[in-house]
C-alpha cells in the first residue's frame, strides 16, 4: 500500500492551512498543550478616580467569597432534585384531577370566586414550593433536600388520594 494513501485517511482537507495551527510559536513539537486554567470569579474592581462606593463593601467581598467557595452539586443531589421534581409534577397533576371532582357549594359571587381561587392555588402550590425552595436554598444542598422532603409530606394531593380509593 501507498504510505501517502494511509496518511490521507488520517487527515482532513485543509489540515495544512497555517491559520488553523494551534499553540504558540514557543511550543515545541513534542510538548503537550496545557489547557488554560479556569477563570477566576469576578471580583469587585476599584472604582474610577473620583468615584466612591455607596454601599457596604463588606457585602461585595462576602458575595465574592461565597462565589469562590460555591461547589457544583454532586450526583446524588442532582438525582434527588430530579426525583423531587417528578414528585412535585405528579402532585400538581394530582391536585388538578382532585379539585376537578369538587363541586362549588357556594351561591354568592364572592364566595364562588374565593373557593375557585383556593382550588387553583392548591394546584399551583407544589410547583411554587419547588421553585421557591430551589431559589431560596442555593447555598445549602442539605437544607434544600430537607425542605423538599417536607413539601412532599405537606403537599400531598389529598382530594385525589381520597377519591381514588387510597384512603377509605
JSON list of C-alpha atoms in Angstrom, two decimals:
[
{"chain": "A", "resi": 1, "resn": "UNK", "atom": "CA", "xyz": [0.00, 0.00, 0.00]},
{"chain": "A", "resi": 2, "resn": "UNK", "atom": "CA", "xyz": [0.98, 3.55, -0.51]},
{"chain": "A", "resi": 3, "resn": "UNK", "atom": "CA", "xyz": [2.11, 5.36, 2.66]},
{"chain": "A", "resi": 4, "resn": "UNK", "atom": "CA", "xyz": [0.72, 8.64, 1.30]},
{"chain": "A", "resi": 5, "resn": "UNK", "atom": "CA", "xyz": [-2.65, 6.94, 0.94]},
{"chain": "A", "resi": 6, "resn": "UNK", "atom": "CA", "xyz": [-2.52, 5.74, 4.59]},
{"chain": "A", "resi": 7, "resn": "UNK", "atom": "CA", "xyz": [-1.80, 9.25, 5.81]},
{"chain": "A", "resi": 8, "resn": "UNK", "atom": "CA", "xyz": [-4.67, 10.66, 3.77]},
{"chain": "A", "resi": 9, "resn": "UNK", "atom": "CA", "xyz": [-7.11, 8.52, 5.74]},
{"chain": "A", "resi": 10, "resn": "UNK", "atom": "CA", "xyz": [-5.95, 10.15, 8.98]},
{"chain": "A", "resi": 11, "resn": "UNK", "atom": "CA", "xyz": [-6.27, 13.75, 7.86]},
{"chain": "A", "resi": 12, "resn": "UNK", "atom": "CA", "xyz": [-8.82, 16.22, 6.59]},
{"chain": "A", "resi": 13, "resn": "UNK", "atom": "CA", "xyz": [-8.66, 18.53, 3.65]},
{"chain": "A", "resi": 14, "resn": "UNK", "atom": "CA", "xyz": [-7.20, 21.82, 4.80]},
{"chain": "A", "resi": 15, "resn": "UNK", "atom": "CA", "xyz": [-5.14, 20.39, 7.68]},
{"chain": "A", "resi": 16, "resn": "UNK", "atom": "CA", "xyz": [-2.06, 22.11, 6.33]},
{"chain": "A", "resi": 17, "resn": "UNK", "atom": "CA", "xyz": [-3.69, 25.58, 6.49]},
{"chain": "A", "resi": 18, "resn": "UNK", "atom": "CA", "xyz": [-1.33, 27.74, 8.63]},
{"chain": "A", "resi": 19, "resn": "UNK", "atom": "CA", "xyz": [-4.23, 29.77, 10.06]},
{"chain": "A", "resi": 20, "resn": "UNK", "atom": "CA", "xyz": [-5.58, 26.67, 11.78]},
{"chain": "A", "resi": 21, "resn": "UNK", "atom": "CA", "xyz": [-2.44, 25.85, 13.73]},
{"chain": "A", "resi": 22, "resn": "UNK", "atom": "CA", "xyz": [-3.00, 25.65, 17.48]},
{"chain": "A", "resi": 23, "resn": "UNK", "atom": "CA", "xyz": [-0.48, 26.53, 20.16]},
{"chain": "A", "resi": 24, "resn": "UNK", "atom": "CA", "xyz": [2.10, 29.28, 20.33]},
{"chain": "A", "resi": 25, "resn": "UNK", "atom": "CA", "xyz": [5.33, 29.82, 18.50]},
{"chain": "A", "resi": 26, "resn": "UNK", "atom": "CA", "xyz": [7.32, 28.89, 21.63]},
{"chain": "A", "resi": 27, "resn": "UNK", "atom": "CA", "xyz": [5.83, 25.40, 21.92]},
{"chain": "A", "resi": 28, "resn": "UNK", "atom": "CA", "xyz": [8.00, 22.54, 20.85]},
{"chain": "A", "resi": 29, "resn": "UNK", "atom": "CA", "xyz": [6.65, 19.80, 18.60]},
{"chain": "A", "resi": 30, "resn": "UNK", "atom": "CA", "xyz": [6.88, 17.16, 21.35]},
{"chain": "A", "resi": 31, "resn": "UNK", "atom": "CA", "xyz": [5.30, 19.16, 24.17]},
{"chain": "A", "resi": 32, "resn": "UNK", "atom": "CA", "xyz": [1.71, 18.62, 25.14]},
{"chain": "A", "resi": 33, "resn": "UNK", "atom": "CA", "xyz": [-0.65, 21.57, 25.05]},
{"chain": "A", "resi": 34, "resn": "UNK", "atom": "CA", "xyz": [-1.76, 22.56, 28.54]},
{"chain": "A", "resi": 35, "resn": "UNK", "atom": "CA", "xyz": [-5.39, 23.65, 28.75]},
{"chain": "A", "resi": 36, "resn": "UNK", "atom": "CA", "xyz": [-5.93, 27.13, 30.19]},
{"chain": "A", "resi": 37, "resn": "UNK", "atom": "CA", "xyz": [-6.78, 27.39, 33.86]},
{"chain": "A", "resi": 38, "resn": "UNK", "atom": "CA", "xyz": [-10.35, 28.08, 34.93]},
{"chain": "A", "resi": 39, "resn": "UNK", "atom": "CA", "xyz": [-11.11, 31.79, 35.05]},
{"chain": "A", "resi": 40, "resn": "UNK", "atom": "CA", "xyz": [-11.37, 33.43, 38.44]},
{"chain": "A", "resi": 41, "resn": "UNK", "atom": "CA", "xyz": [-14.82, 34.58, 39.51]},
{"chain": "A", "resi": 42, "resn": "UNK", "atom": "CA", "xyz": [-15.43, 38.28, 39.05]},
{"chain": "A", "resi": 43, "resn": "UNK", "atom": "CA", "xyz": [-14.24, 40.43, 41.90]},
{"chain": "A", "resi": 44, "resn": "UNK", "atom": "CA", "xyz": [-15.09, 43.94, 42.90]},
{"chain": "A", "resi": 45, "resn": "UNK", "atom": "CA", "xyz": [-12.92, 46.30, 40.91]},
{"chain": "A", "resi": 46, "resn": "UNK", "atom": "CA", "xyz": [-11.65, 49.58, 42.23]},
{"chain": "A", "resi": 47, "resn": "UNK", "atom": "CA", "xyz": [-13.93, 52.46, 41.24]},
{"chain": "A", "resi": 48, "resn": "UNK", "atom": "CA", "xyz": [-12.63, 55.01, 38.76]},
{"chain": "A", "resi": 49, "resn": "UNK", "atom": "CA", "xyz": [-10.84, 58.11, 40.04]},
{"chain": "A", "resi": 50, "resn": "UNK", "atom": "CA", "xyz": [-13.23, 60.49, 41.77]},
{"chain": "A", "resi": 51, "resn": "UNK", "atom": "CA", "xyz": [-15.87, 57.82, 42.40]},
{"chain": "A", "resi": 52, "resn": "UNK", "atom": "CA", "xyz": [-16.75, 56.31, 45.76]},
{"chain": "A", "resi": 53, "resn": "UNK", "atom": "CA", "xyz": [-18.58, 53.15, 46.74]},
{"chain": "A", "resi": 54, "resn": "UNK", "atom": "CA", "xyz": [-22.01, 53.99, 48.17]},
{"chain": "A", "resi": 55, "resn": "UNK", "atom": "CA", "xyz": [-22.90, 50.56, 49.60]},
{"chain": "A", "resi": 56, "resn": "UNK", "atom": "CA", "xyz": [-21.18, 48.33, 52.10]},
{"chain": "A", "resi": 57, "resn": "UNK", "atom": "CA", "xyz": [-18.02, 46.87, 50.62]},
{"chain": "A", "resi": 58, "resn": "UNK", "atom": "CA", "xyz": [-18.14, 44.01, 53.10]},
{"chain": "A", "resi": 59, "resn": "UNK", "atom": "CA", "xyz": [-21.26, 42.69, 51.35]},
{"chain": "A", "resi": 60, "resn": "UNK", "atom": "CA", "xyz": [-19.50, 42.73, 47.99]},
{"chain": "A", "resi": 61, "resn": "UNK", "atom": "CA", "xyz": [-16.49, 40.95, 49.45]},
{"chain": "A", "resi": 62, "resn": "UNK", "atom": "CA", "xyz": [-18.72, 38.38, 51.17]},
{"chain": "A", "resi": 63, "resn": "UNK", "atom": "CA", "xyz": [-20.53, 37.75, 47.88]},
{"chain": "A", "resi": 64, "resn": "UNK", "atom": "CA", "xyz": [-17.23, 37.25, 46.08]},
{"chain": "A", "resi": 65, "resn": "UNK", "atom": "CA", "xyz": [-16.08, 34.83, 48.78]},
{"chain": "A", "resi": 66, "resn": "UNK", "atom": "CA", "xyz": [-19.36, 32.91, 48.57]},
{"chain": "A", "resi": 67, "resn": "UNK", "atom": "CA", "xyz": [-18.96, 32.58, 44.79]},
{"chain": "A", "resi": 68, "resn": "UNK", "atom": "CA", "xyz": [-15.43, 31.29, 45.18]},
{"chain": "A", "resi": 69, "resn": "UNK", "atom": "CA", "xyz": [-16.49, 28.77, 47.82]},
{"chain": "A", "resi": 70, "resn": "UNK", "atom": "CA", "xyz": [-19.54, 27.51, 45.89]},
{"chain": "A", "resi": 71, "resn": "UNK", "atom": "CA", "xyz": [-19.08, 23.98, 44.66]},
{"chain": "A", "resi": 72, "resn": "UNK", "atom": "CA", "xyz": [-21.12, 22.27, 41.98]},
{"chain": "A", "resi": 73, "resn": "UNK", "atom": "CA", "xyz": [-23.82, 19.83, 43.01]},
{"chain": "A", "resi": 74, "resn": "UNK", "atom": "CA", "xyz": [-22.92, 16.19, 43.40]},
{"chain": "A", "resi": 75, "resn": "UNK", "atom": "CA", "xyz": [-24.52, 13.29, 41.57]},
{"chain": "A", "resi": 76, "resn": "UNK", "atom": "CA", "xyz": [-26.76, 12.36, 44.49]},
{"chain": "A", "resi": 77, "resn": "UNK", "atom": "CA", "xyz": [-28.10, 15.90, 44.76]},
{"chain": "A", "resi": 78, "resn": "UNK", "atom": "CA", "xyz": [-28.86, 16.08, 41.05]},
{"chain": "A", "resi": 79, "resn": "UNK", "atom": "CA", "xyz": [-30.66, 12.74, 41.09]},
{"chain": "A", "resi": 80, "resn": "UNK", "atom": "CA", "xyz": [-32.60, 13.72, 44.22]},
{"chain": "A", "resi": 81, "resn": "UNK", "atom": "CA", "xyz": [-33.66, 17.02, 42.59]},
{"chain": "A", "resi": 82, "resn": "UNK", "atom": "CA", "xyz": [-34.89, 15.11, 39.57]},
{"chain": "A", "resi": 83, "resn": "UNK", "atom": "CA", "xyz": [-36.87, 12.70, 41.73]},
{"chain": "A", "resi": 84, "resn": "UNK", "atom": "CA", "xyz": [-38.36, 15.54, 43.78]},
{"chain": "A", "resi": 85, "resn": "UNK", "atom": "CA", "xyz": [-39.17, 17.46, 40.60]},
{"chain": "A", "resi": 86, "resn": "UNK", "atom": "CA", "xyz": [-41.06, 14.42, 39.29]},
{"chain": "A", "resi": 87, "resn": "UNK", "atom": "CA", "xyz": [-42.93, 14.02, 42.57]},
{"chain": "A", "resi": 88, "resn": "UNK", "atom": "CA", "xyz": [-43.95, 17.69, 42.58]},
{"chain": "A", "resi": 89, "resn": "UNK", "atom": "CA", "xyz": [-45.10, 17.42, 38.95]},
{"chain": "A", "resi": 90, "resn": "UNK", "atom": "CA", "xyz": [-47.23, 14.40, 39.87]},
{"chain": "A", "resi": 91, "resn": "UNK", "atom": "CA", "xyz": [-48.58, 16.32, 42.88]},
{"chain": "A", "resi": 92, "resn": "UNK", "atom": "CA", "xyz": [-49.59, 19.21, 40.62]},
{"chain": "A", "resi": 93, "resn": "UNK", "atom": "CA", "xyz": [-51.40, 16.82, 38.28]},
{"chain": "A", "resi": 94, "resn": "UNK", "atom": "CA", "xyz": [-52.99, 15.05, 41.28]},
{"chain": "A", "resi": 95, "resn": "UNK", "atom": "CA", "xyz": [-54.27, 18.34, 42.70]},
{"chain": "A", "resi": 96, "resn": "UNK", "atom": "CA", "xyz": [-55.67, 19.29, 39.30]},
{"chain": "A", "resi": 97, "resn": "UNK", "atom": "CA", "xyz": [-57.54, 16.00, 38.96]},
{"chain": "A", "resi": 98, "resn": "UNK", "atom": "CA", "xyz": [-58.62, 16.08, 42.61]},
{"chain": "A", "resi": 99, "resn": "UNK", "atom": "CA", "xyz": [-60.12, 19.56, 42.51]},
{"chain": "A", "resi": 100, "resn": "UNK", "atom": "CA", "xyz": [-61.88, 18.93, 39.21]},
{"chain": "A", "resi": 101, "resn": "UNK", "atom": "CA", "xyz": [-64.09, 16.47, 41.11]},
{"chain": "A", "resi": 102, "resn": "UNK", "atom": "CA", "xyz": [-65.09, 19.03, 43.76]},
{"chain": "A", "resi": 103, "resn": "UNK", "atom": "CA", "xyz": [-68.35, 20.94, 43.27]},
{"chain": "A", "resi": 104, "resn": "UNK", "atom": "CA", "xyz": [-68.58, 24.56, 44.37]},
{"chain": "A", "resi": 105, "resn": "UNK", "atom": "CA", "xyz": [-71.24, 24.58, 47.14]},
{"chain": "A", "resi": 106, "resn": "UNK", "atom": "CA", "xyz": [-71.39, 28.37, 47.48]},
{"chain": "A", "resi": 107, "resn": "UNK", "atom": "CA", "xyz": [-74.07, 30.54, 45.88]},
{"chain": "A", "resi": 108, "resn": "UNK", "atom": "CA", "xyz": [-72.75, 34.12, 46.20]},
{"chain": "A", "resi": 109, "resn": "UNK", "atom": "CA", "xyz": [-70.26, 35.50, 43.67]},
{"chain": "A", "resi": 110, "resn": "UNK", "atom": "CA", "xyz": [-67.53, 36.43, 46.16]},
{"chain": "A", "resi": 111, "resn": "UNK", "atom": "CA", "xyz": [-67.68, 33.01, 47.83]},
{"chain": "A", "resi": 112, "resn": "UNK", "atom": "CA", "xyz": [-67.52, 31.22, 44.47]},
{"chain": "A", "resi": 113, "resn": "UNK", "atom": "CA", "xyz": [-64.54, 33.32, 43.41]},
{"chain": "A", "resi": 114, "resn": "UNK", "atom": "CA", "xyz": [-62.66, 32.69, 46.66]},
{"chain": "A", "resi": 115, "resn": "UNK", "atom": "CA", "xyz": [-63.42, 28.97, 46.50]},
{"chain": "A", "resi": 116, "resn": "UNK", "atom": "CA", "xyz": [-62.14, 28.76, 42.91]},
{"chain": "A", "resi": 117, "resn": "UNK", "atom": "CA", "xyz": [-59.08, 30.84, 43.80]},
{"chain": "A", "resi": 118, "resn": "UNK", "atom": "CA", "xyz": [-58.28, 28.48, 46.67]},
{"chain": "A", "resi": 119, "resn": "UNK", "atom": "CA", "xyz": [-58.58, 25.47, 44.39]},
{"chain": "A", "resi": 120, "resn": "UNK", "atom": "CA", "xyz": [-56.24, 26.96, 41.78]},
{"chain": "A", "resi": 121, "resn": "UNK", "atom": "CA", "xyz": [-53.75, 27.98, 44.45]},
{"chain": "A", "resi": 122, "resn": "UNK", "atom": "CA", "xyz": [-53.79, 24.37, 45.65]},
{"chain": "A", "resi": 123, "resn": "UNK", "atom": "CA", "xyz": [-52.91, 23.26, 42.12]},
{"chain": "A", "resi": 124, "resn": "UNK", "atom": "CA", "xyz": [-50.05, 25.80, 41.93]},
{"chain": "A", "resi": 125, "resn": "UNK", "atom": "CA", "xyz": [-48.71, 25.08, 45.44]},
{"chain": "A", "resi": 126, "resn": "UNK", "atom": "CA", "xyz": [-46.40, 22.12, 44.58]},
{"chain": "A", "resi": 127, "resn": "UNK", "atom": "CA", "xyz": [-44.76, 23.96, 41.68]},
{"chain": "A", "resi": 128, "resn": "UNK", "atom": "CA", "xyz": [-44.42, 27.13, 43.76]},
{"chain": "A", "resi": 129, "resn": "UNK", "atom": "CA", "xyz": [-42.92, 25.17, 46.68]},
{"chain": "A", "resi": 130, "resn": "UNK", "atom": "CA", "xyz": [-40.36, 23.51, 44.40]},
{"chain": "A", "resi": 131, "resn": "UNK", "atom": "CA", "xyz": [-39.42, 26.79, 42.72]},
{"chain": "A", "resi": 132, "resn": "UNK", "atom": "CA", "xyz": [-39.18, 28.76, 45.96]},
{"chain": "A", "resi": 133, "resn": "UNK", "atom": "CA", "xyz": [-37.12, 26.04, 47.63]},
{"chain": "A", "resi": 134, "resn": "UNK", "atom": "CA", "xyz": [-34.77, 25.81, 44.68]},
{"chain": "A", "resi": 135, "resn": "UNK", "atom": "CA", "xyz": [-34.32, 29.58, 44.60]},
{"chain": "A", "resi": 136, "resn": "UNK", "atom": "CA", "xyz": [-34.06, 30.27, 48.35]},
{"chain": "A", "resi": 137, "resn": "UNK", "atom": "CA", "xyz": [-31.66, 27.43, 49.25]},
{"chain": "A", "resi": 138, "resn": "UNK", "atom": "CA", "xyz": [-28.96, 27.99, 46.63]},
{"chain": "A", "resi": 139, "resn": "UNK", "atom": "CA", "xyz": [-26.04, 27.52, 49.00]},
{"chain": "A", "resi": 140, "resn": "UNK", "atom": "CA", "xyz": [-27.23, 24.61, 51.16]},
{"chain": "A", "resi": 141, "resn": "UNK", "atom": "CA", "xyz": [-27.93, 21.33, 49.35]},
{"chain": "A", "resi": 142, "resn": "UNK", "atom": "CA", "xyz": [-28.83, 19.54, 52.58]},
{"chain": "A", "resi": 143, "resn": "UNK", "atom": "CA", "xyz": [-31.32, 22.24, 53.54]},
{"chain": "A", "resi": 144, "resn": "UNK", "atom": "CA", "xyz": [-32.75, 22.15, 50.01]},
{"chain": "A", "resi": 145, "resn": "UNK", "atom": "CA", "xyz": [-33.34, 18.39, 50.18]},
{"chain": "A", "resi": 146, "resn": "UNK", "atom": "CA", "xyz": [-34.84, 18.65, 53.68]},
{"chain": "A", "resi": 147, "resn": "UNK", "atom": "CA", "xyz": [-37.29, 21.38, 52.66]},
{"chain": "A", "resi": 148, "resn": "UNK", "atom": "CA", "xyz": [-38.25, 19.46, 49.51]},
{"chain": "A", "resi": 149, "resn": "UNK", "atom": "CA", "xyz": [-38.89, 16.36, 51.62]},
{"chain": "A", "resi": 150, "resn": "UNK", "atom": "CA", "xyz": [-41.03, 18.42, 53.98]},
{"chain": "A", "resi": 151, "resn": "UNK", "atom": "CA", "xyz": [-43.02, 19.68, 50.99]},
{"chain": "A", "resi": 152, "resn": "UNK", "atom": "CA", "xyz": [-43.60, 16.11, 49.79]},
{"chain": "A", "resi": 153, "resn": "UNK", "atom": "CA", "xyz": [-45.21, 15.36, 53.15]},
{"chain": "A", "resi": 154, "resn": "UNK", "atom": "CA", "xyz": [-47.24, 18.59, 53.40]},
{"chain": "A", "resi": 155, "resn": "UNK", "atom": "CA", "xyz": [-48.48, 18.98, 49.83]},
{"chain": "A", "resi": 156, "resn": "UNK", "atom": "CA", "xyz": [-49.86, 15.51, 49.14]},
{"chain": "A", "resi": 157, "resn": "UNK", "atom": "CA", "xyz": [-52.97, 15.82, 46.93]},
{"chain": "A", "resi": 158, "resn": "UNK", "atom": "CA", "xyz": [-55.47, 14.51, 49.46]},
{"chain": "A", "resi": 159, "resn": "UNK", "atom": "CA", "xyz": [-58.63, 15.09, 47.32]},
{"chain": "A", "resi": 160, "resn": "UNK", "atom": "CA", "xyz": [-57.12, 12.87, 44.63]},
{"chain": "A", "resi": 161, "resn": "UNK", "atom": "CA", "xyz": [-55.92, 10.24, 47.10]},
{"chain": "A", "resi": 162, "resn": "UNK", "atom": "CA", "xyz": [-59.22, 10.06, 48.98]},
{"chain": "A", "resi": 163, "resn": "UNK", "atom": "CA", "xyz": [-61.46, 9.95, 45.87]},
{"chain": "A", "resi": 164, "resn": "UNK", "atom": "CA", "xyz": [-59.19, 7.43, 44.15]},
{"chain": "A", "resi": 165, "resn": "UNK", "atom": "CA", "xyz": [-59.72, 4.92, 46.93]},
{"chain": "A", "resi": 166, "resn": "UNK", "atom": "CA", "xyz": [-56.30, 5.25, 48.54]},
{"chain": "A", "resi": 167, "resn": "UNK", "atom": "CA", "xyz": [-57.85, 6.17, 51.92]},
{"chain": "A", "resi": 168, "resn": "UNK", "atom": "CA", "xyz": [-61.19, 4.74, 52.96]}
]
